[in-house]
mmCIF file of C-alpha atoms in Angstrom:
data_model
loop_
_atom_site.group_PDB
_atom_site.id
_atom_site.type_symbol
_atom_site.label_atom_id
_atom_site.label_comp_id
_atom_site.label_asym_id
_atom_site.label_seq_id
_atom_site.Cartn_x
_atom_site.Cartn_y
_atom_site.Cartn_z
ATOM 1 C CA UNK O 1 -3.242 -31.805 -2.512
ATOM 2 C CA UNK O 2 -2.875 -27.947 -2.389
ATOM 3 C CA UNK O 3 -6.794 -27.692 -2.466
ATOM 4 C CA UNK O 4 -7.124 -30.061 0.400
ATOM 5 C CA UNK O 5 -5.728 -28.087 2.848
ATOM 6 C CA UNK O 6 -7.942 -25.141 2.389
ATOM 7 C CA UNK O 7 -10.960 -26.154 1.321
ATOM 8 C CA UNK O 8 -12.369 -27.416 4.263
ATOM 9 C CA UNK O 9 -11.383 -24.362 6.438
ATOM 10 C CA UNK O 10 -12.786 -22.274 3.811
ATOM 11 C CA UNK O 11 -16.213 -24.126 2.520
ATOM 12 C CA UNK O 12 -17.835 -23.076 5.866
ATOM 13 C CA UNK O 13 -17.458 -19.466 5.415
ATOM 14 C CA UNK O 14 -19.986 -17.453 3.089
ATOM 15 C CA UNK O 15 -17.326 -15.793 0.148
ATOM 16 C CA UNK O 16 -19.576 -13.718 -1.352
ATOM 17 C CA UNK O 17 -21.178 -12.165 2.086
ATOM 18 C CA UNK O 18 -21.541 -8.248 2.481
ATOM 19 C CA UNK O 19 -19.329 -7.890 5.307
ATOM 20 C CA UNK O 20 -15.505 -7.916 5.704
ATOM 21 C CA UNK O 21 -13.307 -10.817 5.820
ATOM 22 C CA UNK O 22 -10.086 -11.785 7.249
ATOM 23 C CA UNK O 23 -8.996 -16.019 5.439
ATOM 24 C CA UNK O 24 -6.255 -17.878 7.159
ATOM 25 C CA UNK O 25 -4.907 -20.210 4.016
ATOM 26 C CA UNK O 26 -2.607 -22.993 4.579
ATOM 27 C CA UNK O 27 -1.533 -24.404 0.877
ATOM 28 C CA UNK O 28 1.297 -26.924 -0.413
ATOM 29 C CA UNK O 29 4.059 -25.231 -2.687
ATOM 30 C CA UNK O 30 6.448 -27.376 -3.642
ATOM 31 C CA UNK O 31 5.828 -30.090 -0.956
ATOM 32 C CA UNK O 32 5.990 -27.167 1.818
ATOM 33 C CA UNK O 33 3.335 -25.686 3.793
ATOM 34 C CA UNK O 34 3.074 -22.357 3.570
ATOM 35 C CA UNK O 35 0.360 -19.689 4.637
ATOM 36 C CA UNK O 36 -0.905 -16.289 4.062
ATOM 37 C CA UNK O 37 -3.736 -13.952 5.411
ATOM 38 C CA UNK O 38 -6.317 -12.919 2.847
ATOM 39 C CA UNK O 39 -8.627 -9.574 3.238
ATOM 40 C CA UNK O 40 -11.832 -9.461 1.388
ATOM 41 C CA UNK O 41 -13.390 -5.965 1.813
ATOM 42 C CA UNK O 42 -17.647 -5.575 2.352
ATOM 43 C CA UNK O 43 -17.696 -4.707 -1.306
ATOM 44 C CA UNK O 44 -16.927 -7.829 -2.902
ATOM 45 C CA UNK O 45 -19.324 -9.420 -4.198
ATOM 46 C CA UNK O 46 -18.215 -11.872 -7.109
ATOM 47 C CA UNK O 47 -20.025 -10.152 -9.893
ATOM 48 C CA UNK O 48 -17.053 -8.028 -10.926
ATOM 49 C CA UNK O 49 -13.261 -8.847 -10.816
ATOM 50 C CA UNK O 50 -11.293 -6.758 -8.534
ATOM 51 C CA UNK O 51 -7.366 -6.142 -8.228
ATOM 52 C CA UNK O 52 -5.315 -8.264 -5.799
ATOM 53 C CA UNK O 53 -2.460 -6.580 -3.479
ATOM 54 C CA UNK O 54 0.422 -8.730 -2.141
ATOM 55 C CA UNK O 55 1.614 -6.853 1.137
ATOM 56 C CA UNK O 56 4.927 -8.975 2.441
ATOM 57 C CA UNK O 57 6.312 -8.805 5.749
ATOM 58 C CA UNK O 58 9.961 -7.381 7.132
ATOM 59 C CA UNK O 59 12.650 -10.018 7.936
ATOM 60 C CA UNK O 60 11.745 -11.456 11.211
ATOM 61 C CA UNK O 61 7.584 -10.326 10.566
ATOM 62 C CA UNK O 62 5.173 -12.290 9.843
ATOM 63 C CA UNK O 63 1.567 -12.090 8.344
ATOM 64 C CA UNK O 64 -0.587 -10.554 11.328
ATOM 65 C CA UNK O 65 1.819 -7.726 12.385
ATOM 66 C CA UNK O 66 2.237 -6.598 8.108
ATOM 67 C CA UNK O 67 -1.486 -6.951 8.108
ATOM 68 C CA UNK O 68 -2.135 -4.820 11.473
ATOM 69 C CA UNK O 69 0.747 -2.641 11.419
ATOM 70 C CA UNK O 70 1.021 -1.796 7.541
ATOM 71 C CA UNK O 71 -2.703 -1.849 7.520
ATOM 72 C CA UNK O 72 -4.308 -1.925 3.846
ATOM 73 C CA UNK O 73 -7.952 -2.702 5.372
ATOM 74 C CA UNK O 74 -9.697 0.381 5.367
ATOM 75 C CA UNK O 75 -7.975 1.493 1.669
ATOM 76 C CA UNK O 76 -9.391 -1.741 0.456
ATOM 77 C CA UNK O 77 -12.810 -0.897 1.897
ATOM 78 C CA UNK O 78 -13.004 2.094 0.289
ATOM 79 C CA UNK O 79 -11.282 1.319 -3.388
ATOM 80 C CA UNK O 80 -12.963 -2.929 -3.700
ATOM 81 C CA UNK O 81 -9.597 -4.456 -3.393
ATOM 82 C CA UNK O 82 -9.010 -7.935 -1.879
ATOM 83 C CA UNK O 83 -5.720 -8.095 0.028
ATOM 84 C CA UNK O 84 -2.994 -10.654 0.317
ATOM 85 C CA UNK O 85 -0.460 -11.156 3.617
ATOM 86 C CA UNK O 86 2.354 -14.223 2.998
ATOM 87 C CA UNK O 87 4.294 -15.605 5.856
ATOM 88 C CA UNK O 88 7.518 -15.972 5.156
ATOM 89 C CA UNK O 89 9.494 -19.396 6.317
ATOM 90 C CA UNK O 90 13.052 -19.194 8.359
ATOM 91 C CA UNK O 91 15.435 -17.732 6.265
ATOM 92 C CA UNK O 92 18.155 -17.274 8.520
ATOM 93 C CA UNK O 93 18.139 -19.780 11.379
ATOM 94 C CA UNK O 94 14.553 -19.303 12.691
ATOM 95 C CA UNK O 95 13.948 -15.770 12.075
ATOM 96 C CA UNK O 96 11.595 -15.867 8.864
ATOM 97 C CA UNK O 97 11.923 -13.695 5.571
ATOM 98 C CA UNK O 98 11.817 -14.096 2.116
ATOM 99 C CA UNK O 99 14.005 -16.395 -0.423
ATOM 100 C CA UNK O 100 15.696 -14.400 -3.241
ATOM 101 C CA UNK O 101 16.444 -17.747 -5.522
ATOM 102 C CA UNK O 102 19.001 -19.634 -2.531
ATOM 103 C CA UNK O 103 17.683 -23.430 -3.918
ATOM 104 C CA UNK O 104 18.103 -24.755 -0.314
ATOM 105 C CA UNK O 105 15.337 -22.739 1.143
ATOM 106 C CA UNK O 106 11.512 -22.661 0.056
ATOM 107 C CA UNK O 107 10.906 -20.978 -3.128
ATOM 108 C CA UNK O 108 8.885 -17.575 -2.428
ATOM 109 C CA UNK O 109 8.250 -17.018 -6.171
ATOM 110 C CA UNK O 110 6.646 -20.302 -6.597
ATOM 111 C CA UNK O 111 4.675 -19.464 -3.363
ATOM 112 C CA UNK O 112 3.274 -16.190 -4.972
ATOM 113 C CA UNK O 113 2.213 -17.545 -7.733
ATOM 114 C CA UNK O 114 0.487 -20.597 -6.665
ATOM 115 C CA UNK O 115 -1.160 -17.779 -4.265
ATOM 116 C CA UNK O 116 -2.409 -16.076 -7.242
ATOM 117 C CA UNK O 117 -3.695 -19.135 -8.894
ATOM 118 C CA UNK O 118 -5.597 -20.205 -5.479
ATOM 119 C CA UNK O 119 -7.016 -16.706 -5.118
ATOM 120 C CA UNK O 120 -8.712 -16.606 -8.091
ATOM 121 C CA UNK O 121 -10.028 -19.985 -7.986
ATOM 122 C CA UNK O 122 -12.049 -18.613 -5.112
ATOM 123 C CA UNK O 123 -12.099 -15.236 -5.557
ATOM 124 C CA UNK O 124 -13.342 -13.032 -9.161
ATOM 125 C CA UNK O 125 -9.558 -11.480 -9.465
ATOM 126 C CA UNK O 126 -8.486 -9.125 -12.671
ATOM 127 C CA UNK O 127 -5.368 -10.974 -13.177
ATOM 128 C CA UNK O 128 -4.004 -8.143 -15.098
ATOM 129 C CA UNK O 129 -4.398 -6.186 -11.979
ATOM 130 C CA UNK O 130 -2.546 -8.064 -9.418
ATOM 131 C CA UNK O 131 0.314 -5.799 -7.091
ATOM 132 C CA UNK O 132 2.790 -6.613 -5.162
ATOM 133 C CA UNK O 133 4.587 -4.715 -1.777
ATOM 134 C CA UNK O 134 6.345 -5.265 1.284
ATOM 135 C CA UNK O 135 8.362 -3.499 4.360
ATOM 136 C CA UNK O 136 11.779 -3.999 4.876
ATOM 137 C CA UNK O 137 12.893 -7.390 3.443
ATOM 138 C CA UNK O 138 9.574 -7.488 2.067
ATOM 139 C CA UNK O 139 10.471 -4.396 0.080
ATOM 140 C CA UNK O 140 13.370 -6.405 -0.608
ATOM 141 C CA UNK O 141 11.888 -9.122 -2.477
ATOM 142 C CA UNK O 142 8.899 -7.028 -4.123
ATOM 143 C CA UNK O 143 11.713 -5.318 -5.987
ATOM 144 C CA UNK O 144 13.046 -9.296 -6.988
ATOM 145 C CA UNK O 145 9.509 -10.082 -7.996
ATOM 146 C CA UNK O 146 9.913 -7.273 -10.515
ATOM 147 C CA UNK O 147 12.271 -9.244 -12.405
ATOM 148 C CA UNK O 148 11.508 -12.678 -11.594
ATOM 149 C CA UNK O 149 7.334 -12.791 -11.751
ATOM 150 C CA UNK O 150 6.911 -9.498 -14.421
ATOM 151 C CA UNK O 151 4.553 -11.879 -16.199
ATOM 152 C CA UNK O 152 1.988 -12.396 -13.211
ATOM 153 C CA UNK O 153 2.870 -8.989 -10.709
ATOM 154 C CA UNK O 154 1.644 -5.466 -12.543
ATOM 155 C CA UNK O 155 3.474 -3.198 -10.146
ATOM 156 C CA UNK O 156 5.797 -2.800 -7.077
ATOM 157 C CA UNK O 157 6.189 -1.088 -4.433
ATOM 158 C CA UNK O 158 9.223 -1.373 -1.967
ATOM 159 C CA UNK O 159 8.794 0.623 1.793
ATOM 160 C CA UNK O 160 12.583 0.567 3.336
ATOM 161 C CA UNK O 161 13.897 -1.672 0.888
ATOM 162 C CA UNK O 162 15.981 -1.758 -2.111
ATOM 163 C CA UNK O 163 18.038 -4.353 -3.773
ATOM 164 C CA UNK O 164 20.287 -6.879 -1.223
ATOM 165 C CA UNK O 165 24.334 -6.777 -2.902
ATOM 166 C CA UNK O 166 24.470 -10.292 -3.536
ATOM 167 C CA UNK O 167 21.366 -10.502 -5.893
ATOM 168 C CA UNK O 168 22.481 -9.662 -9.265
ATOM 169 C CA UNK O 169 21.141 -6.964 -11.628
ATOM 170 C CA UNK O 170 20.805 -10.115 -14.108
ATOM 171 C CA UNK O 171 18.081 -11.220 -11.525
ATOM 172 C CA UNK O 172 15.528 -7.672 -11.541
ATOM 173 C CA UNK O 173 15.299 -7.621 -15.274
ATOM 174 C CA UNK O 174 11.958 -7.355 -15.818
ATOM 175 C CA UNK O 175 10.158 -8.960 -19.769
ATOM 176 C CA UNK O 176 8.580 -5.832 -20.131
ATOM 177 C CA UNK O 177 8.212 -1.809 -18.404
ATOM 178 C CA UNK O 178 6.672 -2.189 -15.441
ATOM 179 C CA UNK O 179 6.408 0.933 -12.897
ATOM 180 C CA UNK O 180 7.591 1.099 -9.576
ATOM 181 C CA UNK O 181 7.559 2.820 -6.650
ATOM 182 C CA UNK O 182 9.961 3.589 -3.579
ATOM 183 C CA UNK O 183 9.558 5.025 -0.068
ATOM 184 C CA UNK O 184 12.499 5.978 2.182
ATOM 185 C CA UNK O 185 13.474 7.554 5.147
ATOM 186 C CA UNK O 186 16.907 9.586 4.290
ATOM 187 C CA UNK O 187 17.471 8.424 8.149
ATOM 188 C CA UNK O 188 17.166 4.640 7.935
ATOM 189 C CA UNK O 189 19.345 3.076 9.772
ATOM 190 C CA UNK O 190 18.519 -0.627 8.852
ATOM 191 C CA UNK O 191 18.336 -0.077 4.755
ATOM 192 C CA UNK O 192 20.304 2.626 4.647
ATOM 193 C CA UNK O 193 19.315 5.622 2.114
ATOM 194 C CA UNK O 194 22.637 5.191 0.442
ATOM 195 C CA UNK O 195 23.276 1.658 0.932
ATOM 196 C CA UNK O 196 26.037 -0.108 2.772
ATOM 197 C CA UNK O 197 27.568 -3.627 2.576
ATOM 198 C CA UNK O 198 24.475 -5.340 3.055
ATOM 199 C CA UNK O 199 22.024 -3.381 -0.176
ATOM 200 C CA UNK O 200 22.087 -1.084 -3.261
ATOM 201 C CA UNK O 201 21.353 2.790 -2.166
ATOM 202 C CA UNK O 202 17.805 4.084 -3.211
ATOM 203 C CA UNK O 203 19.023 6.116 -6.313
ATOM 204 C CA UNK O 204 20.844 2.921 -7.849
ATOM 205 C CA UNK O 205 17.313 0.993 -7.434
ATOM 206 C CA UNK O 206 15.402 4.267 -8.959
ATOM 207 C CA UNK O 207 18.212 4.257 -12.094
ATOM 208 C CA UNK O 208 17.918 0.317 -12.299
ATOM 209 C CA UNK O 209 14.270 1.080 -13.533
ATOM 210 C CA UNK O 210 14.463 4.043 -14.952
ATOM 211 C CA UNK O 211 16.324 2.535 -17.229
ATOM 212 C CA UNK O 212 14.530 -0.829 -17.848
ATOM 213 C CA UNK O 213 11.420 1.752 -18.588
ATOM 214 C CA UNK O 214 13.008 4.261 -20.499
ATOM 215 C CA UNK O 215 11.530 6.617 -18.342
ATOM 216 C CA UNK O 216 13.161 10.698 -18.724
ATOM 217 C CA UNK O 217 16.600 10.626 -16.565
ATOM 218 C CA UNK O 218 15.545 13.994 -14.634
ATOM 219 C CA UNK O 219 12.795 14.221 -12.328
ATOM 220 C CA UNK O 220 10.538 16.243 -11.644
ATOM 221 C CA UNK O 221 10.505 17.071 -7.720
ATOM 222 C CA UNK O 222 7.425 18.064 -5.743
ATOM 223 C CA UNK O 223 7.653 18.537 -2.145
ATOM 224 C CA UNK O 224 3.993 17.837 0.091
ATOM 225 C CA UNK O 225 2.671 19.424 2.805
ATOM 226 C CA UNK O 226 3.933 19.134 6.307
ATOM 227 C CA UNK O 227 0.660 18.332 7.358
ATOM 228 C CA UNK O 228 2.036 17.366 10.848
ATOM 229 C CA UNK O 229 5.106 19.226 11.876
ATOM 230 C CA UNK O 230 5.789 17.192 14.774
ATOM 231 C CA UNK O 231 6.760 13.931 13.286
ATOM 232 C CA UNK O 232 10.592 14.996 12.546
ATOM 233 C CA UNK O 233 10.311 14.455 8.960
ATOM 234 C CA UNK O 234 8.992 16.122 5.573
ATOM 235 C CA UNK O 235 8.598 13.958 1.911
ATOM 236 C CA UNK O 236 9.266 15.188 -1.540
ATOM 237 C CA UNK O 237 7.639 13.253 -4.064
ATOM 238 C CA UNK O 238 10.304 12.541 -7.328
ATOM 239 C CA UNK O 239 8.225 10.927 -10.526
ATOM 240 C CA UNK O 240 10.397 9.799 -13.243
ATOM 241 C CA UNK O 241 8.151 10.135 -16.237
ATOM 242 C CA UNK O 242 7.347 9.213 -19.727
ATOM 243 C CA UNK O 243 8.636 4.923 -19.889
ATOM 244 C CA UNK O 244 7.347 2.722 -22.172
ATOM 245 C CA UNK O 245 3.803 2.041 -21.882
ATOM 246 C CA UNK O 246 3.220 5.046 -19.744
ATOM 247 C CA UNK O 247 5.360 3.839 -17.046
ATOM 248 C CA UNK O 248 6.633 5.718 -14.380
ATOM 249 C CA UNK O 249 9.273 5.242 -12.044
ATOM 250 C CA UNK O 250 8.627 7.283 -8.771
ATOM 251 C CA UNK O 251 10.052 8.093 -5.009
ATOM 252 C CA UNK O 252 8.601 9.362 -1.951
ATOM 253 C CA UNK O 253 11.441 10.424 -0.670
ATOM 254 C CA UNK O 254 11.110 11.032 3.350
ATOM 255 C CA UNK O 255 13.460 13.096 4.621
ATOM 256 C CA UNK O 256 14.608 12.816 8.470
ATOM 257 C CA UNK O 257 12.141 9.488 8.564
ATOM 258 C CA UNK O 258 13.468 6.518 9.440
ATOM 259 C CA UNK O 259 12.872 2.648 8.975
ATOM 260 C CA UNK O 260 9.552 2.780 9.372
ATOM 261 C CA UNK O 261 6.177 2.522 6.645
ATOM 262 C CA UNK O 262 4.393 6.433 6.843
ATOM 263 C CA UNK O 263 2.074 6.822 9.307
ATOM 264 C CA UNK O 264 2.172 3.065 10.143
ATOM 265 C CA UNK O 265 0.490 1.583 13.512
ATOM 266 C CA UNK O 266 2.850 1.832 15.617
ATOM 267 C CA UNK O 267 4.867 4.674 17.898
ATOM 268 C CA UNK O 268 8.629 3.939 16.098
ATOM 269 C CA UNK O 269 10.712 6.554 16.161
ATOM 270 C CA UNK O 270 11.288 7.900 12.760
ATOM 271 C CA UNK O 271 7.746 7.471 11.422
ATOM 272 C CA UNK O 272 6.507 9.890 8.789
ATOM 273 C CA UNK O 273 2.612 11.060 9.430
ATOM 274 C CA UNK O 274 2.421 13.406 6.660
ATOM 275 C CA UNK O 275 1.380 11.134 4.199
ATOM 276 C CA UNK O 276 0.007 7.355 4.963
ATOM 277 C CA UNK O 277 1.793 4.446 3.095
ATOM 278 C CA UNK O 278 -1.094 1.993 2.386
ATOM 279 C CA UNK O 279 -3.024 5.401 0.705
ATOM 280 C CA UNK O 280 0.135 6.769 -1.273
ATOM 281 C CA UNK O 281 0.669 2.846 -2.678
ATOM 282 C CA UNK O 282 -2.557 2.115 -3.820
ATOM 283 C CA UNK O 283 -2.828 5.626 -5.628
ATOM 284 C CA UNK O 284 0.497 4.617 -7.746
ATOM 285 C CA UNK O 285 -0.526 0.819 -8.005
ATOM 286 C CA UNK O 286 -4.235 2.193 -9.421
ATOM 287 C CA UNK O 287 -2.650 3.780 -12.100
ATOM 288 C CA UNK O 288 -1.638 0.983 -14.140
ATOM 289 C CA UNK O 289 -2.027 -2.760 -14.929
ATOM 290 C CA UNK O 290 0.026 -5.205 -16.420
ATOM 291 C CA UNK O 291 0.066 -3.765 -19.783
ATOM 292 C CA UNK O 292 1.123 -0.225 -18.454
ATOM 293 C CA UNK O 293 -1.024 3.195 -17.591
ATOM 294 C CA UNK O 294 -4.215 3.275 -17.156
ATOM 295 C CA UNK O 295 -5.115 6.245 -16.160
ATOM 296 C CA UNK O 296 -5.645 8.004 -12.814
ATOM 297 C CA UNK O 297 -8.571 7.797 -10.792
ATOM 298 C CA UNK O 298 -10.125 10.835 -10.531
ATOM 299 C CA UNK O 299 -11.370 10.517 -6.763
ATOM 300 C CA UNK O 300 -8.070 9.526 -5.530
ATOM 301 C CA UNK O 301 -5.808 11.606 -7.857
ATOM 302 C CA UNK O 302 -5.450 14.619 -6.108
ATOM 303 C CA UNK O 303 -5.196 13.268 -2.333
ATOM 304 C CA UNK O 304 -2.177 14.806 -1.412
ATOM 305 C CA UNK O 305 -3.226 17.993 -3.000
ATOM 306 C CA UNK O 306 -5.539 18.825 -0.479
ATOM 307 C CA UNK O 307 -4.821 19.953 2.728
ATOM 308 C CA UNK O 308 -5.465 23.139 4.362
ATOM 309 C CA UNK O 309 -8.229 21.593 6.781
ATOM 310 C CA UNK O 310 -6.296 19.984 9.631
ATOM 311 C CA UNK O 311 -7.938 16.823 10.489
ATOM 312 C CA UNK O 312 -7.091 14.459 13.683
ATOM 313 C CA UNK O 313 -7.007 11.776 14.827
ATOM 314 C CA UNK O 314 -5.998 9.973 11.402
ATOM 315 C CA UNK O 315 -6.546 7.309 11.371
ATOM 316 C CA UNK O 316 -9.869 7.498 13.503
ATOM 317 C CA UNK O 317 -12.629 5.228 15.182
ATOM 318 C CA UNK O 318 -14.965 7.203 16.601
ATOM 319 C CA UNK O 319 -14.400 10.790 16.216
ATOM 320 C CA UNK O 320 -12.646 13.432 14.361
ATOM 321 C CA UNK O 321 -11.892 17.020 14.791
ATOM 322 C CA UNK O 322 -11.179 19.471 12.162
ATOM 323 C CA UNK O 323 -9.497 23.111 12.696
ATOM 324 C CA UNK O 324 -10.426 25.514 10.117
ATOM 325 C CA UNK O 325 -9.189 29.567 10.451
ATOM 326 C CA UNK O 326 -11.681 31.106 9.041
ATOM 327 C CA UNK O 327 -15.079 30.465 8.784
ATOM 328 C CA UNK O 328 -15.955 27.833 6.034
ATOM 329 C CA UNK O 329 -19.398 27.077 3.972
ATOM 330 C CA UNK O 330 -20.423 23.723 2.870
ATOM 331 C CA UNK O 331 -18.899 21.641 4.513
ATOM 332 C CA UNK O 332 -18.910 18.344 2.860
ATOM 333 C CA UNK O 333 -17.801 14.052 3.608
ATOM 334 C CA UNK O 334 -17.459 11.825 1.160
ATOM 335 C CA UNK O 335 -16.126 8.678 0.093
ATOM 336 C CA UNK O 336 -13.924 7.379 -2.327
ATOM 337 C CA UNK O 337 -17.002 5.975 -4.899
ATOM 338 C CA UNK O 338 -18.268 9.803 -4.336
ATOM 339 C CA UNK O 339 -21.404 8.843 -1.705
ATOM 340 C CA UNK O 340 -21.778 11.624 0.393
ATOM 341 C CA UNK O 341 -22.194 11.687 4.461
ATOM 342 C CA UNK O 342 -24.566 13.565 6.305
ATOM 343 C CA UNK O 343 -22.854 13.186 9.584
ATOM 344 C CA UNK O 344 -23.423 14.452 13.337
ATOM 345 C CA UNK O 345 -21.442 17.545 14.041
ATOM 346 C CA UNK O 346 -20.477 20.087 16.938
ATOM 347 C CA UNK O 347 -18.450 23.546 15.846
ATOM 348 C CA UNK O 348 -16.267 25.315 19.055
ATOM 349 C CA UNK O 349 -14.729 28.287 17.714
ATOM 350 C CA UNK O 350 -12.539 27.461 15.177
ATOM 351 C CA UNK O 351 -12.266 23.298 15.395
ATOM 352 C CA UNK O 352 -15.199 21.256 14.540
ATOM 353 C CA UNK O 353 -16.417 17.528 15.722
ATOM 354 C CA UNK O 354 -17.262 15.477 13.680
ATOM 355 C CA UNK O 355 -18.950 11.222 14.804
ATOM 356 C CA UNK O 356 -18.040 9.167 12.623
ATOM 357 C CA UNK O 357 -19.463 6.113 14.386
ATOM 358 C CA UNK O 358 -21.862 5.575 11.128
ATOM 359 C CA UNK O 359 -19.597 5.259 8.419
ATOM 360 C CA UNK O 360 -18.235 1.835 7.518
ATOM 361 C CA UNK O 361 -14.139 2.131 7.456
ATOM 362 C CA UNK O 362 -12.437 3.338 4.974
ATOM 363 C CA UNK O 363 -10.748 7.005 3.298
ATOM 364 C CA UNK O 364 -12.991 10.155 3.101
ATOM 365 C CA UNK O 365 -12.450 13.157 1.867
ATOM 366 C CA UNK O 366 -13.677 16.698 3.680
ATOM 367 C CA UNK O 367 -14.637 19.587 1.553
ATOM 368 C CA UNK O 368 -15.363 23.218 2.588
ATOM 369 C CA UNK O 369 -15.444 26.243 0.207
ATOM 370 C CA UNK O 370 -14.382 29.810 1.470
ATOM 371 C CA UNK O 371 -14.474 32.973 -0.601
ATOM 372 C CA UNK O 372 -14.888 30.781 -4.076
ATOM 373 C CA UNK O 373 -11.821 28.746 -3.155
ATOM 374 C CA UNK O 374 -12.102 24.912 -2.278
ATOM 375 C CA UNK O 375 -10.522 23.355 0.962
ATOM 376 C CA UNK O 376 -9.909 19.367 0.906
ATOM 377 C CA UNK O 377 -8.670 16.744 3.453
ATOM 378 C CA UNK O 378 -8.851 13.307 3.646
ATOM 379 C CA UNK O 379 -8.881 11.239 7.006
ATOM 380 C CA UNK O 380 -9.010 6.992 7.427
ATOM 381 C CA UNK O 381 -11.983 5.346 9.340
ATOM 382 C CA UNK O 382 -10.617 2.353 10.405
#
């Protein structure tokens, strides 16, 4: 019966076409109909499995707005990972969320996992490689699918959302290490950094896993560039290291941001553009699977090392300008897969233009070398 329902909105559309995707899914869980969005990037092609990324909505969300607002398209272009976007049902009167094991409502962690199942009935997915995230609430409940779906879910990530007070510990125990990741605006005024009535403060979430991992009790502390200096807010990046199977527990900490996913799609107050959300996620998520580290990717490592070439807009559609100082040699595009762009270009003075109207969507880096020293940026073609 769960097949049914799809299968003849999906039969009509080519899976395994060069060109990207967006699959409206209506399925049966537990004799209630539920639906999610599913992104297929250009790459996909069926011949190799790819990783799966659950990306969950904020309490009164739903699937579209996560999907265009939080907006893991053009990371999945680049990197050859299919995305997921759930709707939730009402949760409280009609305003719709997620279910963190109240029997009278539909059961979410049934609903991810018969997603999983129907994915890769249609879809070549590494099941060992399957992440989940969310905003908000949908933070909320990637942090409860830690302990309650640790068999199926390799890694979470939680933006502006920790642990509600009236789920138990007992509840996000995890049956093995499994990394995690938090990002938080010290100036959230809807999950607050240091909880309230309503949720667990950011540090008691971080110690809940550090714990479960065994990962060292002291971080170490790295604060990133304030690559825009406009947007009110600055992130230090905390990595609790060395858990069991090379787990880490880590924080982006964002301090003066507010309730709000970094450099989201949208003009909230409060939102970080230092560092972008979707880009910061997948790098932690690509570093492990379900059986723990697997090593960092070397093209997507070092992202938030680069800097000193100021690049904007960023995101972009059409065009991007770059500001350099002084007067740079070799000036280089690339993508993630390390293809290289020969692109159109106009230099004024100290700012260059760059069209980007060629280039299929997705994260580049820029490269310039100066005086035997190398320059890197990245920017998003969306």
């Amino acid at each position: 019966m769960k097949k049914l329902l799809y299968i003849l909105f999906i039969v009509s559309i080519p899976l395994f076409s060069m060109a990207q995707q967006s699959i409206n899914y209506s399925i049966i869980v537990d004799a209630v109909q539920r639906e999610f969005i599913l992104y297929v990037p250009a790459s996909y092609n069926g011949t190799a499995s790819v990783p799966l990324v659950f990306s969950f909505h904020g309490l009164g969300g739903n699937a579209q707005v996560q999907m265009e607002d939080h907006d893991f398209r053009p990371v999945a272009d680049t990197a050859g990972f299919i995305v997921a976007h759930p709707l939730g049902e009402p949760v409280i009167g009609p305003v719709r969320g997620w279910n963190f094991g109240n029997p009278s409502l539909p059961d979410d962690v049934m609903f991810t996992s018969e997603m999983i199942d129907t994915i890769a009935t249609d879809f070549n997915i590494n099941l060992d490689r399957v992440y989940a995230c969310g905003m908000s609430y949908g933070g909320f409940f990637s942090v409860f699918l830690a302990g309650q779906l640790s068999d199926r879910i390799a890694t979470i990530a939680s933006v502006a959302g920790t642990i509600l007070n009236n789920v138990p510990d007992s509840m996000i125990s995890p049956n093995r290490p499994i990394a995690f990741l938090e990002i938080h605006g010290t100036h959230d005024n809807n999950v607050p950094y240091n909880g309230n009535q309503a949720s667990k403060s950011v540090q008691y979430v971080l110690d809940l896993f550090v714990d479960h991992n065994n990962c060292d009790t002291i971080p170490s502390i790295t604060p990133l560039p304030d690559i825009n200096p406009n947007d009110g807010s600055t992130v230090e990046h905390y990595i609790y290291a060395n858990g069991d199977d090379g787990t880490t527990v880590e924080h982006l900490k964002v301090n003066g941001g507010g309730h709000t996913w970094p450099d989201e799609n949208t003009n909230a107050q409060g939102v970080n553009r230092d560092i972008n959300g979707c880009v910061e996620i997948w790098k932690f998520f690509s570093k492990f699977d379900i059986n723990g580290y697997i090593g960092t990717p070397v093209s997507i490592g070092s992202i938030n090392g680069f800097s000193k070439i100021s690049v904007y807009p960023n995101p972009a559609h059409e065009y991007i300008t770059i500001e350099i100082k002084n007067h740079r040699k070799d000036l280089r595009i690339y993508n993630y897969l390390g293809q290289e762009f020969n692109l159109p270009t106009s230099f004024f003075d100290e700012t260059i233009q760059i069209d980007i109207r060629s280039i299929p969507p997705g994260i580049y880096v820029i490269s310039s070398a100066h005086d035997g020293e190398m320059f890197k940026s990245t920017f998003i073609k969306q």
